[in-house]
Coordinates of C-alpha atoms in Angstrom, one line a residue:
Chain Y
X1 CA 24.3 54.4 24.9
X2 CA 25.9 53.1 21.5
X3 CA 25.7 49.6 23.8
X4 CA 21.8 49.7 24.7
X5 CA 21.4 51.1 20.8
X6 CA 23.2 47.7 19.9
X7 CA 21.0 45.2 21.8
X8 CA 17.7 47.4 20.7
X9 CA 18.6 46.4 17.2
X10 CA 19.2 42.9 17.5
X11 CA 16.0 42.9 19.7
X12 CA 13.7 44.5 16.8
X13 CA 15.5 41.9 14.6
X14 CA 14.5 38.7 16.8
X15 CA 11.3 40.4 17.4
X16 CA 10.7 41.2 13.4
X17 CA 11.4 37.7 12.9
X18 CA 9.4 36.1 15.1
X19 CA 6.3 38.0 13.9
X20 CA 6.6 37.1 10.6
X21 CA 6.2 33.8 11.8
X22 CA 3.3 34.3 14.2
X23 CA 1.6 37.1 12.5
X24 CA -1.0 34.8 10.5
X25 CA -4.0 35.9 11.2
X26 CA -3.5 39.7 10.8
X27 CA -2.6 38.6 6.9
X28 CA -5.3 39.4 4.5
X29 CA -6.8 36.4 2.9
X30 CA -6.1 37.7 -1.0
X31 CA -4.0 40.4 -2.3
X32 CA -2.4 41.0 -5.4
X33 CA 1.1 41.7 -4.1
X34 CA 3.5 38.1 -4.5
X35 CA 5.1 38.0 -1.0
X36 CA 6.2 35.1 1.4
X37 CA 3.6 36.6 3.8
X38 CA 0.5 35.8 1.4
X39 CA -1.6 32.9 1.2
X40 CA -0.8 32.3 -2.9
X41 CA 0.1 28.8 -3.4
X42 CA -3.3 27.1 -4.7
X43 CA -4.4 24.0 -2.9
X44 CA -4.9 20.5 -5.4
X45 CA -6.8 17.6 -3.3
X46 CA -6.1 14.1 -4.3
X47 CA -8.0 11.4 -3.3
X48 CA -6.4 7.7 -3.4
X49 CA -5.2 7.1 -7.5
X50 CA -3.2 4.9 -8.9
X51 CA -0.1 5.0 -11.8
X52 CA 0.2 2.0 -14.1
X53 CA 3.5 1.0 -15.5
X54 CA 2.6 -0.5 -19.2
X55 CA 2.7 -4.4 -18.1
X56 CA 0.6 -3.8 -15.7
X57 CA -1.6 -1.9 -18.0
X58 CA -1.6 -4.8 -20.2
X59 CA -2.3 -7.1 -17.1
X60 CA -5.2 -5.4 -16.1
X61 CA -7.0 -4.8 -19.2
X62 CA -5.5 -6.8 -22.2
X63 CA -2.9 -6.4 -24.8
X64 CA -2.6 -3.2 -26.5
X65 CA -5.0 -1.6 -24.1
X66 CA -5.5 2.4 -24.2
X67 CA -6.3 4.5 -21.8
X68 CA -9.0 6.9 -22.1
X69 CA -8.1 10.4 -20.8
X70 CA -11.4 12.5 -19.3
X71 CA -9.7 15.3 -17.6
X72 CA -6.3 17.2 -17.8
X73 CA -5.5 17.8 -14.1
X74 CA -3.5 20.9 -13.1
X75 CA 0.3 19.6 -13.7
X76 CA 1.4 20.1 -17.5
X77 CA 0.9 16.7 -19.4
X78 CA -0.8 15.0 -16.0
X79 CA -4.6 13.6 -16.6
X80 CA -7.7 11.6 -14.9
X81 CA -8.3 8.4 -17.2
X82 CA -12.1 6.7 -17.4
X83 CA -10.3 3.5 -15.9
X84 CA -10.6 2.2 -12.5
X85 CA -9.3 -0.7 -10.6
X86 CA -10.5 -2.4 -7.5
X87 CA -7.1 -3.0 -5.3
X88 CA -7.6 -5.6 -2.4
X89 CA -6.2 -6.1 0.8
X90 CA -6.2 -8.8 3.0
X91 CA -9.2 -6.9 5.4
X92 CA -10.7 -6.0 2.8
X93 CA -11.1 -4.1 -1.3
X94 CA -11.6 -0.8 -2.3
X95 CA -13.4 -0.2 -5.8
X96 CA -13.2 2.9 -8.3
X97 CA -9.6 3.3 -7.6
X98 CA -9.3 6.1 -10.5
X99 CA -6.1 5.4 -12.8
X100 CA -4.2 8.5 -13.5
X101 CA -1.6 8.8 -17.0
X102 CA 0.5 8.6 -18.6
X103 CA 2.0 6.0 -18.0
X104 CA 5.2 5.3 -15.5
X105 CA 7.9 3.0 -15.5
X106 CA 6.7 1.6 -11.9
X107 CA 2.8 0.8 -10.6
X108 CA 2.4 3.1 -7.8
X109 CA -0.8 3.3 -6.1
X110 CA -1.4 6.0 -3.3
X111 CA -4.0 5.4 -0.9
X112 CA -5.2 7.5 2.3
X113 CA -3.9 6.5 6.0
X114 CA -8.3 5.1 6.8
X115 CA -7.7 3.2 3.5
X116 CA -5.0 1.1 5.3
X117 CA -7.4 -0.3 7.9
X118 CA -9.8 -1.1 5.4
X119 CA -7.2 -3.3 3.3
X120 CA -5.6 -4.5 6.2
X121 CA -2.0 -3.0 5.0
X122 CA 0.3 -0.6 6.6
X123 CA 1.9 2.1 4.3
X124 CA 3.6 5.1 5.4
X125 CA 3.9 8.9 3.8
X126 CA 6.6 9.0 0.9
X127 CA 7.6 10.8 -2.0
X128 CA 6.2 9.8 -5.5
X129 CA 8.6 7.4 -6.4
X130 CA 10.4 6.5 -3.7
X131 CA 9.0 3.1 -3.3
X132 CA 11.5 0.7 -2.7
X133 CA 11.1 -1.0 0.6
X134 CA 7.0 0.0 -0.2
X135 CA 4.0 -2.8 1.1
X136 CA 2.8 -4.4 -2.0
X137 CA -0.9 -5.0 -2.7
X138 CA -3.2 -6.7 -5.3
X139 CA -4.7 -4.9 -8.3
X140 CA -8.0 -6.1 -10.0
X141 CA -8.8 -4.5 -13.6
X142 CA -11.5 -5.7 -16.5
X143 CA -9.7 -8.7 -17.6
X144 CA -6.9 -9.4 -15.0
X145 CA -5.5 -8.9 -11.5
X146 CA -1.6 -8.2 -10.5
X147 CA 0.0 -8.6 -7.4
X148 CA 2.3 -5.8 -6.9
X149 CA 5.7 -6.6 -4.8
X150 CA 6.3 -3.0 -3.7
X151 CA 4.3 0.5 -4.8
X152 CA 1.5 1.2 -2.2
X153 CA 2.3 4.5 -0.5
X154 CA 0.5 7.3 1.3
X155 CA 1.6 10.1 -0.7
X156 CA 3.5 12.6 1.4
X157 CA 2.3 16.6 0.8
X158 CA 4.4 18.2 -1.5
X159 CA 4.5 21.5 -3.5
X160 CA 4.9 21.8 -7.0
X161 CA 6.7 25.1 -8.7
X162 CA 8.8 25.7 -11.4
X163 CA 12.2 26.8 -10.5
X164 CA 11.2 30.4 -11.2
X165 CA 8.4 30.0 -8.2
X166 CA 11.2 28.5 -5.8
X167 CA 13.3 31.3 -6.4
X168 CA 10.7 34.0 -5.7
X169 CA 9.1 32.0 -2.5
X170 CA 13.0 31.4 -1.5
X171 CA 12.8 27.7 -1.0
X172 CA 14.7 24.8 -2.7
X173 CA 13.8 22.0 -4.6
X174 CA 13.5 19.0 -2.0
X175 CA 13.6 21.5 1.1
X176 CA 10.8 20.5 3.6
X177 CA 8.4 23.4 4.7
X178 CA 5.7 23.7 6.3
X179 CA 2.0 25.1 5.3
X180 CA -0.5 27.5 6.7
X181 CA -4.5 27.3 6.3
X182 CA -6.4 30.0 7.0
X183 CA -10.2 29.7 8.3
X184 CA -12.3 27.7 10.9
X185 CA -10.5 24.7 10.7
X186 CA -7.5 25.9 10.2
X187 CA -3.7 25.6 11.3
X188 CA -0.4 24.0 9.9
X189 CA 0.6 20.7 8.4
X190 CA 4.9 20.5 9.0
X191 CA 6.7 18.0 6.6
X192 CA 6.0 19.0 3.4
X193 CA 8.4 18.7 0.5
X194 CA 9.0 21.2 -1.9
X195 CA 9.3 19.9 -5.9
X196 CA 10.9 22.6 -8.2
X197 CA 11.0 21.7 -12.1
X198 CA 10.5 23.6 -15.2
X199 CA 7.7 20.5 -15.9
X200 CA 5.6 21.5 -12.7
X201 CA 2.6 24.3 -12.1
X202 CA 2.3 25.8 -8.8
X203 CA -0.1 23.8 -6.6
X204 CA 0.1 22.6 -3.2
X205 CA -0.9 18.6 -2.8
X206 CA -2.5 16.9 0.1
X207 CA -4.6 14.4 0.0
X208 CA -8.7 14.5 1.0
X209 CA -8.1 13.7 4.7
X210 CA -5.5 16.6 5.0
X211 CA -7.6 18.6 3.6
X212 CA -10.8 17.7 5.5
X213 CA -9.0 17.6 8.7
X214 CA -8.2 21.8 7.6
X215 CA -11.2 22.3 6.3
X216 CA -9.8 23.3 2.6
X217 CA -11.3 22.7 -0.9
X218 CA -9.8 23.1 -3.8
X219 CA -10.0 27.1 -4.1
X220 CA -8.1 27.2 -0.5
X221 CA -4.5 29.3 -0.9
X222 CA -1.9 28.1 1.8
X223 CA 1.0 30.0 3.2
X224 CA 4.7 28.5 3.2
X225 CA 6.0 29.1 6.4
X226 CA 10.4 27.8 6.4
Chain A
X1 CA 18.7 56.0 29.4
X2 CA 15.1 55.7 31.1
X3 CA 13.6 55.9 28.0
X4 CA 15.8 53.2 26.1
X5 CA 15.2 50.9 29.4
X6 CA 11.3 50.9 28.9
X7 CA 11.5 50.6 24.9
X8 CA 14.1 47.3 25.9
X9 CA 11.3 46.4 28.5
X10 CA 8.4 46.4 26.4
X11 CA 10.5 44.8 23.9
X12 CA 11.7 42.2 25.6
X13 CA 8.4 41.5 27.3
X14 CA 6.9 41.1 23.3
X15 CA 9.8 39.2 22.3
X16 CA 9.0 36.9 25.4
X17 CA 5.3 35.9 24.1
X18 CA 6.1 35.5 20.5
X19 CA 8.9 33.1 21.6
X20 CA 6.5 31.3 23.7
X21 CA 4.4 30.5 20.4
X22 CA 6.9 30.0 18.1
X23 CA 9.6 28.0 20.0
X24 CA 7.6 24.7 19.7
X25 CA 10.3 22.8 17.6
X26 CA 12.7 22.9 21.1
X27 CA 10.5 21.7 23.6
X28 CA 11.7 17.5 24.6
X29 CA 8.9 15.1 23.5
X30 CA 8.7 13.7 26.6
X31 CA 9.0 14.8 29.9
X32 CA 7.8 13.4 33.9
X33 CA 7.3 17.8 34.2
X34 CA 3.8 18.4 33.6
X35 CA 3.7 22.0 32.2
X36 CA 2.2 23.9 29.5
X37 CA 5.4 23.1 27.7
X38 CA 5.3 19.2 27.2
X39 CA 2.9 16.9 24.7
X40 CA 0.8 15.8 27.9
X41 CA -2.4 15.6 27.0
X42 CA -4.0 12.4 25.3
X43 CA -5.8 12.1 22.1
X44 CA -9.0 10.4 21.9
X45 CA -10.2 9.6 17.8
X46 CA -14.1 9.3 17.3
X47 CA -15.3 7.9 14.3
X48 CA -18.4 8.8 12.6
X49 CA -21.0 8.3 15.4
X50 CA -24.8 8.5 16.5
X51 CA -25.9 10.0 20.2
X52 CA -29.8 8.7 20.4
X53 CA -32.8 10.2 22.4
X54 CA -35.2 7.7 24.2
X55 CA -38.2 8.6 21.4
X56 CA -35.7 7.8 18.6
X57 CA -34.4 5.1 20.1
X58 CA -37.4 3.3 20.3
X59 CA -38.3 4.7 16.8
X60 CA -35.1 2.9 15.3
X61 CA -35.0 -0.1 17.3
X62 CA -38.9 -0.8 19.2
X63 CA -40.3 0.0 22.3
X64 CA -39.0 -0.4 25.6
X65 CA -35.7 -1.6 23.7
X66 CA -32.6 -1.4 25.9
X67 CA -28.9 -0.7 24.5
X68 CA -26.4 -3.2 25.0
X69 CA -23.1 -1.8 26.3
X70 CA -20.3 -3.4 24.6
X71 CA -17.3 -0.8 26.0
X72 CA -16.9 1.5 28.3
X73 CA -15.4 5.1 26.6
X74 CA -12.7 7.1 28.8
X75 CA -15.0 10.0 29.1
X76 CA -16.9 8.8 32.4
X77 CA -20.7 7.8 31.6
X78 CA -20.0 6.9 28.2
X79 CA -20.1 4.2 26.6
X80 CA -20.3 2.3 22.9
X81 CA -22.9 -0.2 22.2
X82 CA -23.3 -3.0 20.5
X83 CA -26.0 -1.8 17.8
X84 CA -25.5 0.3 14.8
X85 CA -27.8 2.4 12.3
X86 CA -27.7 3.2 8.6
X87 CA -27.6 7.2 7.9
X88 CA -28.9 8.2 4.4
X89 CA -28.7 11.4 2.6
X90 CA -29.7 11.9 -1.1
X91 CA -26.7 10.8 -2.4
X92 CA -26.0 7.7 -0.4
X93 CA -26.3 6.0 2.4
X94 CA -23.5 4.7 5.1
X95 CA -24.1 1.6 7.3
X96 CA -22.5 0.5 10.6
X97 CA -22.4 3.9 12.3
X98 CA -22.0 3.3 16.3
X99 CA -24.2 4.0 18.8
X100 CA -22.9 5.4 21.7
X101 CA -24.6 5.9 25.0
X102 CA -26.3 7.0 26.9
X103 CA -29.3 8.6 25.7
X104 CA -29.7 12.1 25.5
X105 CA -32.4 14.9 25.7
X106 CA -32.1 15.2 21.4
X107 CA -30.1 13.1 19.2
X108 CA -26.8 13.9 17.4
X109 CA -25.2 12.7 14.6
X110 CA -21.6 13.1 14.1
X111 CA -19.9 12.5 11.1
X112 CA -16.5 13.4 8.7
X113 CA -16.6 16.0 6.4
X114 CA -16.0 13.2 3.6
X115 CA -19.1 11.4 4.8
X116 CA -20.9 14.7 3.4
X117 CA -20.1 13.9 -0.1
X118 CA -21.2 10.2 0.1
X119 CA -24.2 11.5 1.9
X120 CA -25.0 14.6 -0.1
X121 CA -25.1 17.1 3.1
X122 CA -23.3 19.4 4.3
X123 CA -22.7 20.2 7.7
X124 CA -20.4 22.3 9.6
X125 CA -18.3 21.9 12.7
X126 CA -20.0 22.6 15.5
X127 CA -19.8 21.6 19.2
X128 CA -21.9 19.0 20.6
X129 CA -25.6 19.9 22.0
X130 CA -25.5 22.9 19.8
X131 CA -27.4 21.6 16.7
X132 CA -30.1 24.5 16.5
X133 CA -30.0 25.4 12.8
X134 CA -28.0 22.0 12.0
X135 CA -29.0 19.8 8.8
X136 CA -31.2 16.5 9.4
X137 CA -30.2 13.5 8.5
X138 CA -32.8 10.3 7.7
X139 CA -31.5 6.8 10.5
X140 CA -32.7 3.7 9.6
X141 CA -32.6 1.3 12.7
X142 CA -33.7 -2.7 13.2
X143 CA -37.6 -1.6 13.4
X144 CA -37.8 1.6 12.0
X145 CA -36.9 4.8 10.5
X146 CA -36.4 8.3 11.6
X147 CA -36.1 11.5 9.8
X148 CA -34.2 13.9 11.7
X149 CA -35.3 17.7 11.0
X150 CA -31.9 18.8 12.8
X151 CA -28.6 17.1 14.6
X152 CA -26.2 16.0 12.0
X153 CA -22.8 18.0 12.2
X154 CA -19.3 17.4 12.6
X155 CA -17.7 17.9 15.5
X156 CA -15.7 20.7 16.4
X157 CA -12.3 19.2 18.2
X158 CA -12.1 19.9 21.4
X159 CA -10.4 18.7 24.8
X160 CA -12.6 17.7 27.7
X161 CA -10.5 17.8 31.4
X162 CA -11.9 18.9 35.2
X163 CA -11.1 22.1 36.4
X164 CA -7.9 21.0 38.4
X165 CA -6.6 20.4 34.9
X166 CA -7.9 23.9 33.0
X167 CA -6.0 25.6 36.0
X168 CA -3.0 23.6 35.8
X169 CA -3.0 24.3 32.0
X170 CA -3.6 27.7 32.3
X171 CA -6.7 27.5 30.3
X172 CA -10.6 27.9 30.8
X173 CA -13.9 26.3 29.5
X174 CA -15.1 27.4 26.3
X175 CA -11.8 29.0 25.5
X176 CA -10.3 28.6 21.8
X177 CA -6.9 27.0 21.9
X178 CA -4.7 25.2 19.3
X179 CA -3.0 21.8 19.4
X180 CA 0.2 20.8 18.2
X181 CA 1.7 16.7 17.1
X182 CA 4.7 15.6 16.8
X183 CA 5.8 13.2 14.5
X184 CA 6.5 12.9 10.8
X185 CA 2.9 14.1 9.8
X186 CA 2.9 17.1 12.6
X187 CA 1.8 20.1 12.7
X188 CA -1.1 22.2 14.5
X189 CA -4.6 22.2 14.7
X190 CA -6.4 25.9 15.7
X191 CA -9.5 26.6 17.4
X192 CA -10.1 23.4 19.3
X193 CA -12.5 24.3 22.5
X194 CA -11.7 23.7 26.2
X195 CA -14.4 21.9 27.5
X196 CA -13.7 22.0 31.5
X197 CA -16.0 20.1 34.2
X198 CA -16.8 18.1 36.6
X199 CA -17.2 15.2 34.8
X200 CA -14.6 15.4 32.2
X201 CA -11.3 13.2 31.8
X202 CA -8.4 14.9 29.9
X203 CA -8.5 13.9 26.5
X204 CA -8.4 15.7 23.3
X205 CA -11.0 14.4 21.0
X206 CA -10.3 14.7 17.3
X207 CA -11.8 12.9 14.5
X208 CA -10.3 10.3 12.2
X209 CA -10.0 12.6 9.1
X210 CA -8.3 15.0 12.0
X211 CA -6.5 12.1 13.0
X212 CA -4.8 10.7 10.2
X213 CA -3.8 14.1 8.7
X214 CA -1.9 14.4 11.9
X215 CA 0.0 10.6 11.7
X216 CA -2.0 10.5 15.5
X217 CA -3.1 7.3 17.2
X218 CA -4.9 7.0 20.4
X219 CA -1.4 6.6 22.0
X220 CA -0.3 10.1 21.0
X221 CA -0.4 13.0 22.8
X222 CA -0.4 16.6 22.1
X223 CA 0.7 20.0 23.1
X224 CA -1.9 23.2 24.0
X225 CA -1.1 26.5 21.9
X226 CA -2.9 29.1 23.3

């Protein structure tokens, strides 16, 4: 008896666990209560951007040259400037490519995976930053061009939180999880990298063909699933 | 002890299903067994795309005008030709979108959901032939114009195969299923319709948005949910 009792518990265990991972639909869509099993962590969509290190700054639009913040954008001291570039490809440019500040110590300039056909140039997913290795590609501003040697990247999804967030969520800065979307285009994206510092606001980021492809705007919540 | 065997039964039989949809991670990539368990079935990507009637097409392009064939698609019948059209919306307009033929009883246009923002419509997934209640769209061929009261949407993904193959797979037309990738971008894409006849070659047809937020090619190959 105290056997069969034995195996009964680790079978409601495996069984308990397994739900939590399959029950998705049966969620409600909004609720107040901060669990793993809600959809709370807000959705930001990028389209392609680009970061400007200060010479290239310079490069691109002369000596001294400011940038013109319009918009604060949802991570503390991050903004949308007035500037765009053009950045060309052998196949091919793409215009309007909106500069976002402040400044970084490396150009970086994040595209979508349909952008690579148009310029003719291969990137792959990475982390901000992590661009050694990177394809380069040529920038075109108001009153110069640059011709980067590395810093074109498709920018892999990631997950920012403050430390605070990761503990409650249980997940560790760098760990890679993967998200939930609710709705008619809906599903999972695996791979995506969690990013806990006291510097960050708690927004999920994928770019505009992620979020097409899931049907999700920027009011869409997603789930971590470990 | 009769009791505890039928709560371990019933138990075991839930545990069973739940592992069946949650044990994806295990499952080899490849595999010569063709079952329900391996990546077998092959992606097809469409692009944005135009399906013409005989009126419209001699609206866009002149009377009596024929198609030219350029390629033949893997679904049998179909094919893409060598002509394009421009599609315009309030908000823009997008050249170069592929005919494919042949012609059909209404015509269809089938586009991303980031083509509704250049465009300035909105449209919903849906699956092909059912466009009753769907936006219009204005098409602008080599002779003419056409302003489409109904027919733009995007499409809904979805895998066509022949019977032989929905039995094999365990599945049946018009049923809802999800699909899973592999691969650095994986993940899993639900409600993607069975589209089973006669007809049919097994493919699963996504679009590029769908595509590229999935790191697939036309060389991958994906896994049924259900």
């Amino acid at each position: 008896m105290g056997q069969y009792e034995n195996v009964l518990q680790l079978l409601m265990e495996a069984l308990q666990s397994n739900q939590s991972a399959t029950e998705v639909k049966e969620v409600p869509k909004t609720t107040s209560a901060r669990t793993e099993d809600t959809f709370d962590i807000p959705v930001g969509v990028s389209n392609r951007h680009i970061h400007l290190s200060k010479a290239d700054l310079y490069s691109l639009f002369g000596d001294w040259y400011q940038l013109k913040k319009t918009k604060d954008l949802s991570q503390p001291g991050q903004y949308a400037c007035n500037e765009t570039v053009t950045i060309c490809g052998p196949k091919g440019a793409i215009e309007k490519v909106r500069i976002l500040g402040p400044l970084r110590d490396q150009t970086q300039v994040e595209i979508l995976e349909g952008d690579t056909f148009k310029l003719g140039i291969a990137t792959q997913p990475r982390m901000s930053g992590q661009l050694k290795g990177s394809p380069g590609i040529t920038i075109i501003g108001s009153k110069g061009s640059v011709q980067l040697t590395e810093g074109l990247i498709i920018a892999q999804r990631h997950i920012h939180m403050t430390p605070a967030d990761s503990e409650r969520l249980g997940v560790r800065d760098k760990q890679i999880v993967s998200i939930e979307f609710n709705g008619p285009r809906g599903g999972i994206l695996n791979n995506v990298a969690i990013r806990a510092n006291a510097t960050s606001a708690l927004e999920c980021h994928i770019d505009t063909e992620e979020a097409n492809a899931m049907g999700a705007k920027s009011s869409t919540k997603v789930k971590i699933i470990k």
